[in-house]
CSV table of C-alpha atoms in Angstrom, one decimal:
chain,number,residue,atom,x,y,z
A,274,SER,CA,93.9,9.4,280.9
A,275,GLY,CA,96.3,6.3,281.7
A,276,CYS,CA,95.5,7.0,285.2
A,277,GLY,CA,93.5,4.0,286.8
A,278,GLU,CA,90.9,4.3,290.2
A,279,GLY,CA,92.2,5.5,293.3
A,280,GLU,CA,95.7,6.9,291.3
A,281,SER,CA,96.4,11.0,291.6
A,282,LEU,CA,98.8,12.6,289.4
A,283,THR,CA,99.8,16.0,289.2
A,284,PHE,CA,100.1,19.1,286.2
A,285,THR,CA,102.6,21.7,285.5
A,286,VAL,CA,101.4,24.0,282.7
A,287,MET,CA,104.3,26.0,281.6
A,288,ASN,CA,104.5,29.3,279.8
A,289,LEU,CA,101.0,30.6,280.7
A,290,ASN,CA,100.1,34.6,279.5
A,291,LYS,CA,100.8,36.0,283.5
A,292,GLN,CA,97.9,35.2,285.4
A,293,ALA,CA,98.8,35.9,289.0
A,294,LYS,CA,96.7,38.1,290.4
A,295,LEU,CA,94.1,35.0,288.9
A,296,PHE,CA,95.3,32.0,290.4
A,297,SER,CA,95.4,34.6,293.3
A,298,ASN,CA,91.7,34.4,294.6
A,299,ASP,CA,91.6,30.5,294.3
A,300,PHE,CA,91.0,30.4,290.7
A,301,ARG,CA,90.8,26.5,289.9
A,302,PRO,CA,91.1,25.2,286.3
A,303,VAL,CA,88.4,22.5,285.5
A,304,PHE,CA,87.9,18.9,284.7
A,305,ARG,CA,85.4,16.1,283.2
A,306,ALA,CA,85.3,12.7,283.4
A,307,HIS,CA,83.6,11.0,280.1
A,308,PRO,CA,80.9,9.6,280.3
A,309,SER,CA,79.8,9.6,283.5
A,310,MET,CA,79.6,13.8,283.8
A,311,ARG,CA,77.3,15.1,282.2
A,312,GLY,CA,79.4,18.9,282.0
A,313,TYR,CA,82.9,20.5,283.4
A,314,ASP,CA,83.6,21.2,287.4
A,315,ARG,CA,86.1,22.9,288.9
A,316,LEU,CA,89.3,21.5,290.2
A,317,ARG,CA,88.2,19.7,294.0
A,318,MET,CA,91.9,21.0,295.1
A,319,PRO,CA,93.7,23.7,295.4
A,320,VAL,CA,95.7,25.3,292.5
A,321,GLN,CA,99.7,26.6,292.6
A,322,SER,CA,101.4,29.0,290.8
A,323,HIS,CA,103.9,31.3,291.1
A,324,THR,CA,106.9,33.1,288.5
A,325,THR,CA,109.8,31.2,287.8
A,326,ASP,CA,113.2,33.8,288.8
A,327,GLU,CA,113.4,34.0,284.5
A,328,GLY,CA,109.8,35.5,284.1
A,329,GLN,CA,107.8,32.6,283.4
A,330,PHE,CA,104.6,31.8,284.7
A,331,LYS,CA,103.7,28.5,285.5
A,332,PHE,CA,100.8,26.3,287.7
A,333,THR,CA,100.8,23.3,289.2
A,334,PHE,CA,97.7,21.3,290.2
A,335,LYS,CA,96.8,17.4,291.2
A,336,HIS,CA,94.0,15.6,290.4
A,337,HIS,CA,92.4,11.8,291.8
A,338,PHE,CA,91.5,9.8,289.8
A,339,ILE,CA,88.1,8.4,291.0
A,340,SER,CA,87.5,5.6,287.8
A,341,SER,CA,89.5,4.6,285.3
A,342,GLU,CA,87.6,6.9,282.8
A,343,PRO,CA,89.1,9.1,280.5
A,344,VAL,CA,89.5,12.6,282.0
A,345,PHE,CA,89.4,16.2,280.5
A,346,PHE,CA,90.7,19.3,281.8
A,347,ALA,CA,90.5,22.6,280.7
A,348,PHE,CA,91.5,26.0,282.0
A,349,THR,CA,88.2,27.7,282.0
A,350,PHE,CA,84.5,26.1,281.9
A,351,PRO,CA,84.7,25.3,277.3
A,352,PHE,CA,82.3,25.9,274.3
A,353,GLY,CA,84.7,26.0,271.3
A,354,TYR,CA,83.1,26.8,267.8
A,355,HIS,CA,81.4,23.0,267.6
A,356,ASP,CA,80.0,23.6,271.0
A,357,ASN,CA,78.4,26.6,268.8
A,358,GLU,CA,77.7,25.0,266.0
A,359,ASN,CA,75.7,22.6,267.6
A,360,MET,CA,74.0,24.3,269.9
A,361,LEU,CA,72.4,27.0,266.9
A,362,ARG,CA,71.7,23.3,264.7
A,363,ALA,CA,69.5,22.4,267.8
A,364,ILE,CA,67.9,25.9,268.0
A,365,ASP,CA,66.6,25.0,264.7
A,366,ALA,CA,65.7,21.9,265.1
A,367,ARG,CA,63.0,23.0,267.9
A,368,PHE,CA,61.7,25.7,264.8
A,369,ALA,CA,61.4,22.5,262.6
A,370,ASP,CA,60.0,20.3,265.0
A,371,HIS,CA,56.2,20.0,263.6
A,372,GLU,CA,55.7,16.2,265.9
A,373,THR,CA,56.3,17.2,269.6
A,374,PRO,CA,53.0,19.0,271.3
A,375,SER,CA,55.0,21.5,272.7
A,376,ALA,CA,54.7,25.3,273.3
A,377,ASP,CA,58.6,24.9,273.1
A,378,ALA,CA,58.7,23.4,269.6
A,379,GLY,CA,57.2,23.8,266.3
A,380,PRO,CA,54.1,25.9,265.4
A,381,LYS,CA,53.5,27.0,268.5
A,382,LEU,CA,57.2,27.8,269.5
A,383,GLU,CA,56.8,30.2,266.6
A,384,GLU,CA,53.4,32.2,267.4
A,385,ARG,CA,55.4,32.8,270.4
A,386,VAL,CA,58.8,33.9,268.6
A,387,TYR,CA,60.2,34.7,265.8
A,388,TYR,CA,63.9,33.5,265.0
A,389,ARG,CA,66.0,33.7,261.7
A,390,ARG,CA,69.6,32.5,261.4
A,391,GLU,CA,71.4,33.4,258.7
A,392,VAL,CA,75.0,34.0,257.4
A,393,LEU,CA,76.1,37.2,258.7
A,394,ALA,CA,80.2,36.5,256.8
A,395,ARG,CA,82.5,33.7,255.8
A,396,SER,CA,85.5,33.8,258.6
A,397,LEU,CA,89.4,34.2,256.3
A,398,GLU,CA,89.4,29.9,256.6
A,399,GLY,CA,85.8,29.9,255.6
A,400,ARG,CA,83.8,29.3,258.8
A,401,PRO,CA,81.0,30.2,258.9
A,402,VAL,CA,79.9,33.7,261.2
A,403,HIS,CA,76.0,33.7,262.2
A,404,VAL,CA,73.4,36.5,263.1
A,405,LEU,CA,70.1,35.5,264.7
A,406,THR,CA,66.8,37.6,264.4
A,407,ILE,CA,64.6,36.7,267.4
A,408,THR,CA,61.5,39.3,268.0
A,409,SER,CA,57.1,38.9,268.2
A,410,PRO,CA,56.3,37.5,265.5
A,411,ASP,CA,53.3,39.9,266.0
A,412,GLY,CA,54.1,42.5,263.1
A,413,MET,CA,56.0,41.0,261.0
A,414,ARG,CA,55.2,41.3,257.4
A,415,GLU,CA,55.6,38.0,255.8
A,416,GLY,CA,57.4,37.1,252.9
A,417,THR,CA,59.2,40.6,252.9
A,418,PRO,CA,62.6,40.4,252.7
A,419,GLU,CA,64.5,42.3,255.6
A,420,GLU,CA,66.2,45.5,254.3
A,421,ARG,CA,69.8,45.6,254.0
A,422,PRO,CA,73.1,47.9,254.2
A,423,SER,CA,73.4,48.5,249.9
A,424,GLY,CA,75.4,45.4,248.4
A,425,MET,CA,74.7,42.9,251.9
A,426,THR,CA,73.6,39.9,251.2
A,427,LEU,CA,72.8,37.4,253.9
A,428,GLU,CA,72.9,33.2,253.5
A,429,PRO,CA,69.9,32.1,255.1
A,430,ARG,CA,69.8,29.1,257.1
A,431,THR,CA,66.4,29.3,258.1
A,432,ALA,CA,63.4,30.1,255.6
A,433,ARG,CA,61.4,32.7,257.5
A,434,PRO,CA,62.6,35.8,255.7
A,435,SER,CA,60.0,38.8,256.7
A,436,ALA,CA,60.5,42.3,257.8
A,437,ALA,CA,60.5,43.6,261.7
A,438,PRO,CA,57.8,46.7,261.9
A,439,PRO,CA,60.2,49.7,261.3
A,440,GLU,CA,59.2,51.1,264.0
A,441,ARG,CA,60.3,48.1,266.6
A,442,LYS,CA,64.0,49.0,267.3
A,443,VAL,CA,67.2,47.1,267.4
A,444,PHE,CA,69.5,45.4,269.7
A,445,MET,CA,72.9,43.8,268.8
A,446,VAL,CA,75.0,41.2,270.8
A,447,SER,CA,77.7,39.7,269.8
A,448,ALA,CA,80.6,38.0,271.8
A,449,GLY,CA,83.4,35.3,271.2
A,450,VAL,CA,85.3,38.6,269.3
A,451,HIS,CA,88.5,37.2,271.5
A,452,PRO,CA,88.0,32.8,271.3
A,453,GLY,CA,89.2,33.0,274.8
A,454,GLU,CA,87.2,34.2,276.6
A,455,LYS,CA,84.8,31.8,277.2
A,456,PRO,CA,82.5,33.7,280.0
A,457,ALA,CA,81.5,35.4,277.0
A,458,ASN,CA,80.1,32.8,275.3
A,459,HIS,CA,78.1,31.4,278.1
A,460,MET,CA,76.2,34.3,278.2
A,461,VAL,CA,75.2,35.1,274.9
A,462,ASN,CA,73.9,31.7,275.5
A,463,GLY,CA,71.7,32.8,278.5
A,464,VAL,CA,70.7,36.2,276.0
A,465,ILE,CA,69.6,33.4,273.5
A,466,GLU,CA,67.6,31.2,276.3
A,467,PHE,CA,66.0,33.6,277.7
A,468,LEU,CA,64.9,35.3,274.5
A,469,LEU,CA,63.2,31.9,273.4
A,470,ARG,CA,61.0,31.7,276.5
A,471,THR,CA,57.3,30.9,276.1
A,472,ASP,CA,56.7,31.0,279.1
A,473,ASP,CA,58.0,34.3,280.8
A,474,ALA,CA,56.4,37.4,280.8
A,475,ARG,CA,59.6,38.9,280.9
A,476,ALA,CA,61.0,37.8,277.7
A,477,GLN,CA,57.4,38.1,275.6
A,478,ALA,CA,58.0,41.8,276.8
A,479,LEU,CA,61.5,42.4,275.2
A,480,ARG,CA,60.5,40.3,271.9
A,481,GLU,CA,57.4,43.0,271.9
A,482,LEU,CA,60.2,46.0,272.2
A,483,TYR,CA,63.0,44.9,270.2
A,484,VAL,CA,64.3,43.0,267.2
A,485,PHE,CA,67.3,41.4,267.9
A,486,LYS,CA,70.1,40.3,266.3
A,487,ILE,CA,72.6,38.4,267.9
A,488,ILE,CA,76.6,37.1,266.8
A,489,PRO,CA,77.1,35.1,269.0
A,490,MET,CA,80.3,34.2,267.8
A,491,LEU,CA,82.6,36.4,265.9
A,492,ASN,CA,86.2,34.8,265.6
A,493,PRO,CA,85.1,31.1,264.6
A,494,ASP,CA,88.3,30.5,263.5
A,495,GLY,CA,90.4,31.8,266.3
A,496,ALA,CA,87.8,29.8,268.8
A,497,TYR,CA,88.7,26.5,266.4
A,498,ARG,CA,92.5,26.4,267.0
A,499,GLY,CA,92.6,27.4,270.1
A,500,HIS,CA,93.7,30.9,270.0
A,501,TYR,CA,93.0,33.8,272.9
A,502,ARG,CA,92.6,36.3,271.7
A,503,SER,CA,93.6,37.2,268.4
A,504,ASP,CA,92.4,35.6,264.5
A,505,THR,CA,94.3,33.5,261.6
A,506,LEU,CA,96.3,36.6,261.2
A,507,GLY,CA,97.6,37.4,264.2
A,508,GLN,CA,94.8,40.7,264.7
A,509,ASN,CA,93.2,40.7,267.8
A,510,LEU,CA,89.8,42.3,265.6
A,511,ASN,CA,88.6,44.1,268.8
A,512,ARG,CA,90.8,47.0,267.5
A,513,CYS,CA,89.3,46.7,264.1
A,514,TYR,CA,85.8,48.6,264.2
A,515,ASP,CA,87.2,51.9,262.9
A,516,ASN,CA,87.5,51.1,259.5
A,517,PRO,CA,87.5,47.1,258.8
A,518,ASP,CA,90.1,46.2,256.2
A,519,PRO,CA,86.9,43.6,254.2
A,520,ASP,CA,89.8,41.1,253.2
A,521,LYS,CA,91.6,40.9,256.2
A,522,GLN,CA,88.7,41.1,258.8
A,523,PRO,CA,85.4,40.7,256.6
A,524,VAL,CA,83.4,40.2,259.9
A,525,ILE,CA,84.1,42.5,261.6
A,526,GLU,CA,83.2,44.6,258.2
A,527,ARG,CA,80.1,43.5,257.6
A,528,ALA,CA,79.0,43.3,261.8
A,529,ARG,CA,80.2,47.3,261.8
A,530,ARG,CA,78.0,47.6,258.1
A,531,LEU,CA,75.6,46.2,259.8
A,532,MET,CA,75.3,47.7,262.6
A,533,MET,CA,76.0,51.0,261.1
A,534,HIS,CA,73.0,50.4,259.1
A,535,TYR,CA,70.5,50.1,261.3
A,536,ALA,CA,72.4,53.2,263.5
A,537,GLY,CA,71.4,55.2,259.9
A,538,GLU,CA,67.5,54.6,259.9
A,539,GLY,CA,67.5,55.3,263.8
A,540,ARG,CA,66.2,52.0,264.8
A,541,LEU,CA,69.5,50.9,267.0
A,542,ALA,CA,68.9,51.3,269.9
A,543,PHE,CA,71.6,48.8,272.3
A,544,TYR,CA,75.0,47.0,270.7
A,545,ILE,CA,76.4,44.8,273.8
A,546,ASP,CA,80.0,43.3,272.9
A,547,LEU,CA,80.4,40.5,275.9
A,548,HIS,CA,83.6,39.6,276.8
A,549,GLY,CA,86.0,37.4,279.2
A,550,HIS,CA,88.4,39.2,282.2
A,551,VAL,CA,91.5,38.0,284.0
A,552,ASN,CA,92.7,40.2,286.3
A,553,LYS,CA,89.4,42.5,287.6
A,554,ARG,CA,86.7,40.5,289.7
A,555,GLY,CA,83.1,39.9,289.0
A,556,CYS,CA,80.4,41.4,286.0
A,557,PHE,CA,81.5,45.0,285.1
A,558,ALA,CA,80.8,47.3,281.6
A,559,TYR,CA,82.3,49.8,280.1
A,560,GLY,CA,80.7,52.7,278.8
A,561,ASN,CA,82.0,55.9,276.8
A,562,ALA,CA,82.0,59.1,278.4
A,563,LEU,CA,78.6,61.3,277.8
A,564,GLU,CA,77.4,64.3,278.7
A,565,GLY,CA,74.3,64.9,280.2
A,566,ASP,CA,71.4,62.8,279.5
A,567,ALA,CA,72.9,60.6,277.8
A,568,ALA,CA,75.6,59.8,280.4
A,569,VAL,CA,72.7,59.9,283.1
A,570,GLU,CA,71.1,57.4,281.1
A,571,SER,CA,74.2,55.1,280.5
A,572,TYR,CA,74.8,55.3,284.2
A,573,LEU,CA,71.5,53.9,285.1
A,574,PHE,CA,71.3,50.9,282.6
A,575,ALA,CA,74.6,49.5,284.5
A,576,ARG,CA,72.8,50.4,288.0
A,577,LEU,CA,69.8,48.3,286.7
A,578,ALA,CA,72.2,45.5,285.3
A,579,ALA,CA,73.5,45.6,288.6
A,580,LEU,CA,69.6,45.4,290.7
A,581,ASN,CA,69.3,42.5,288.4
A,582,ASN,CA,71.6,40.1,288.7
A,583,PRO,CA,73.6,40.0,292.2
A,584,HIS,CA,77.2,39.2,290.1
A,585,PHE,CA,77.2,42.6,288.5
A,586,ASP,CA,79.3,45.1,290.2
A,587,PHE,CA,78.3,49.0,289.3
A,588,SER,CA,81.2,50.6,291.3
A,589,ALA,CA,83.7,48.2,288.6
A,590,CYS,CA,82.1,49.9,285.6
A,591,ASN,CA,84.4,52.6,283.9
A,592,PHE,CA,82.4,55.0,281.6
A,593,THR,CA,85.7,57.6,281.4
A,594,GLU,CA,87.7,59.1,278.2
A,595,LYS,CA,90.7,57.8,279.1
A,596,ASN,CA,88.9,54.4,279.1
A,597,MET,CA,88.0,54.5,275.6
A,598,GLN,CA,91.8,56.0,274.8
A,599,THR,CA,93.4,52.6,276.7
A,600,LYS,CA,95.8,51.3,274.3
A,601,ASP,CA,97.0,47.2,275.0
A,602,LYS,CA,100.7,46.2,275.7
A,603,ASN,CA,100.4,45.6,271.7
A,604,GLY,CA,100.1,49.7,272.0
A,605,GLU,CA,96.5,48.9,269.9
A,606,SER,CA,94.0,51.6,270.8
A,607,LYS,CA,90.7,51.1,272.5
A,608,GLU,CA,89.2,53.7,270.1
A,609,GLY,CA,89.4,50.5,267.8
A,610,SER,CA,87.2,48.3,269.5
A,611,GLY,CA,83.5,48.0,269.0
A,612,ARG,CA,81.3,50.3,271.4
A,613,VAL,CA,84.3,53.0,270.7
A,614,ALA,CA,84.7,52.9,267.1
A,615,LEU,CA,80.5,53.4,266.6
A,616,TYR,CA,80.4,55.9,269.2
A,617,LYS,CA,82.6,57.8,267.3
A,618,HIS,CA,80.1,57.8,264.3
A,619,THR,CA,76.7,57.9,265.7
A,620,GLY,CA,77.3,59.2,268.8
A,621,LEU,CA,74.2,56.4,270.5
A,622,PRO,CA,74.4,56.1,274.3
A,623,HIS,CA,73.9,52.6,274.7
A,624,LEU,CA,77.2,50.9,273.3
A,625,TYR,CA,78.8,48.5,275.7
A,626,THR,CA,81.6,46.0,276.7
A,627,VAL,CA,80.2,43.7,279.5
A,628,GLU,CA,83.2,42.1,280.5
A,629,ALA,CA,82.8,38.9,283.6
A,630,ASN,CA,85.7,37.5,285.7
A,631,TYR,CA,86.6,33.5,285.0
A,632,ASN,CA,86.4,32.9,288.6
A,633,SER,CA,84.5,35.0,291.0
A,634,SER,CA,82.8,38.3,291.7
A,635,ARG,CA,84.7,40.5,294.4
A,636,LEU,CA,81.5,41.0,295.9
A,637,LEU,CA,78.0,40.1,295.7
A,638,GLY,CA,75.9,42.3,295.2
A,639,ALA,CA,71.9,42.6,297.1
A,640,VAL,CA,69.2,41.8,294.8
A,641,PRO,CA,65.5,42.3,295.5
A,642,ALA,CA,62.5,40.3,295.1
A,643,ALA,CA,61.0,41.0,291.9
A,644,SER,CA,56.9,42.5,292.3
A,645,GLY,CA,53.6,40.1,289.8
A,646,ASP,CA,56.5,36.9,289.5
A,647,ASP,CA,53.9,34.5,291.5
A,648,GLY,CA,57.4,33.1,292.6
A,649,ARG,CA,58.7,32.6,288.7
A,650,ALA,CA,61.5,35.0,288.4
A,651,SER,CA,65.0,34.4,290.3
A,652,PRO,CA,65.0,34.9,294.4
A,653,PRO,CA,66.4,37.5,295.6
A,654,SER,CA,69.6,37.6,296.9
A,655,ARG,CA,70.6,39.5,300.3
A,656,GLY,CA,74.2,39.9,299.5
A,657,SER,CA,76.7,37.5,301.3
A,658,HIS,CA,80.8,36.4,300.0
A,659,PRO,CA,81.2,35.7,296.2
A,660,VAL,CA,80.6,32.1,294.6
A,661,LYS,CA,82.2,30.5,292.1
A,662,TYR,CA,81.4,31.1,288.9
A,663,SER,CA,79.5,28.7,286.6
A,664,PRO,CA,78.1,28.1,283.3
A,665,GLY,CA,75.2,28.5,284.8
A,666,ILE,CA,75.8,32.3,286.7
A,667,PHE,CA,77.2,33.3,283.5
A,668,ASN,CA,74.3,32.7,281.5
A,669,SER,CA,72.1,35.0,284.2
A,670,MET,CA,74.7,37.8,283.2
A,671,GLY,CA,73.3,37.8,280.2
A,672,ARG,CA,69.4,38.0,281.5
A,673,GLY,CA,70.0,40.6,283.7
A,674,LEU,CA,71.2,42.6,280.8
A,675,LEU,CA,68.4,42.1,279.3
A,676,VAL,CA,66.1,42.8,282.0
A,677,ALA,CA,68.0,46.1,283.1
A,678,ALA,CA,66.9,47.3,279.4
A,679,LEU,CA,63.5,46.2,280.2
A,680,ASP,CA,63.4,48.2,283.8
A,681,LEU,CA,65.4,51.7,281.6
A,682,GLU,CA,61.6,51.9,279.2
A,683,GLY,CA,59.5,50.9,281.7
A,684,LYS,CA,58.2,47.8,280.4
A,685,ASN,CA,59.3,44.7,283.1
A,686,PRO,CA,56.4,43.4,284.0
A,687,TRP,CA,58.6,41.4,287.1
A,688,SER,CA,60.5,44.3,288.1
A,689,ARG,CA,62.6,44.5,290.9
A,690,LEU,CA,62.5,47.9,291.5
A,691,PRO,CA,59.3,48.3,293.4
A,692,MET,CA,60.5,46.1,296.0
A,693,SER,CA,64.5,48.2,296.0
A,694,GLU,CA,65.3,51.6,298.0
A,695,PHE,CA,64.2,53.0,294.6
A,696,LYS,CA,60.8,52.2,294.5
A,697,ASN,CA,60.7,53.5,291.1
A,698,LEU,CA,63.0,54.5,288.1
A,699,ALA,CA,63.1,58.1,288.6
A,700,GLY,CA,64.3,57.2,292.5
A,701,LEU,CA,66.7,55.4,290.9
A,702,ARG,CA,67.5,58.2,288.4
């Protein structure tokens, strides 16, 4: 850092995207003193921001150094390409560990969780884009390869080629198409961690109900190079799903083809694409404009997400046709986004973009106690002033989405519905 113990230094960051609304809610970047701090934390002092007469947005912060060790600063809680690779290798190692006598490793873990990692595609710069398969090992056809879209082969990273029972539905989750949106990375990490739990009856129920296909980082080139919303060619890959070019958008073309394959089999139950949002506070969903029972089911999922996580704001969700067609500042329409393009080709109801603010909620919702959990689920929330988000809170948002899907199917062993004002799914519906 160049600063000694007890010294302070003022930083000014120039020419930033105009983020006045974010900073107006006391947003603070993060720091980490290495090696004394295990992770990043928000800056201790308030941040000043303003737009210059020339229209340039900038912010200024001051940091007090309590030691002479190096200090790293970031706009928000980082999670980069190498972090993702290290996380996946650590998961692989848990399943490969035949020495540790634990339910969370080796053969005992494999008895409870089926896990497979494959390379779905290679990015334009040759980086692997992984797809994880997580489900229950019950009923798996050991040694039988899973049926793929015509002409598609996946590069295995773990050697457990097995096909799930054909009646088990597929639940797809993706993140990282916009590499700077780090809340999405932390949400998908929460999804993965939850599904690998062996001591949670909800995780077990989810694995029995669905085959999870998770793509944790869709745009590794952008993450590696520090891009905010684009890839190597400057493309917004979340505008390419309608008709992706296999030469220019190979990852999106493969991801879309995989989803269309499961949809064609009648097995795709959910697709959730995770994002971060700078301006709109809270965690919320964008769904498609549906009618009749399909619209009810779509709204119901969002209501259940709010029932299971105090940071999910149902009132901030948007299910309008206008939002499906909105154009960004570059003139590109959301009709090319994952959820909208897939809906146009399949008509499926449970296709969502889920966003989380970088900073905090607009409000903190009331969450009732879980039933039958013996205190193992997260405690109830009575609603209070919003808190600043952390990786742990982003993780909990990802978990809440999965638990909402369980409630929607009436399969949640620790449901909060009985303790809510609605009492049951019919009451909420």
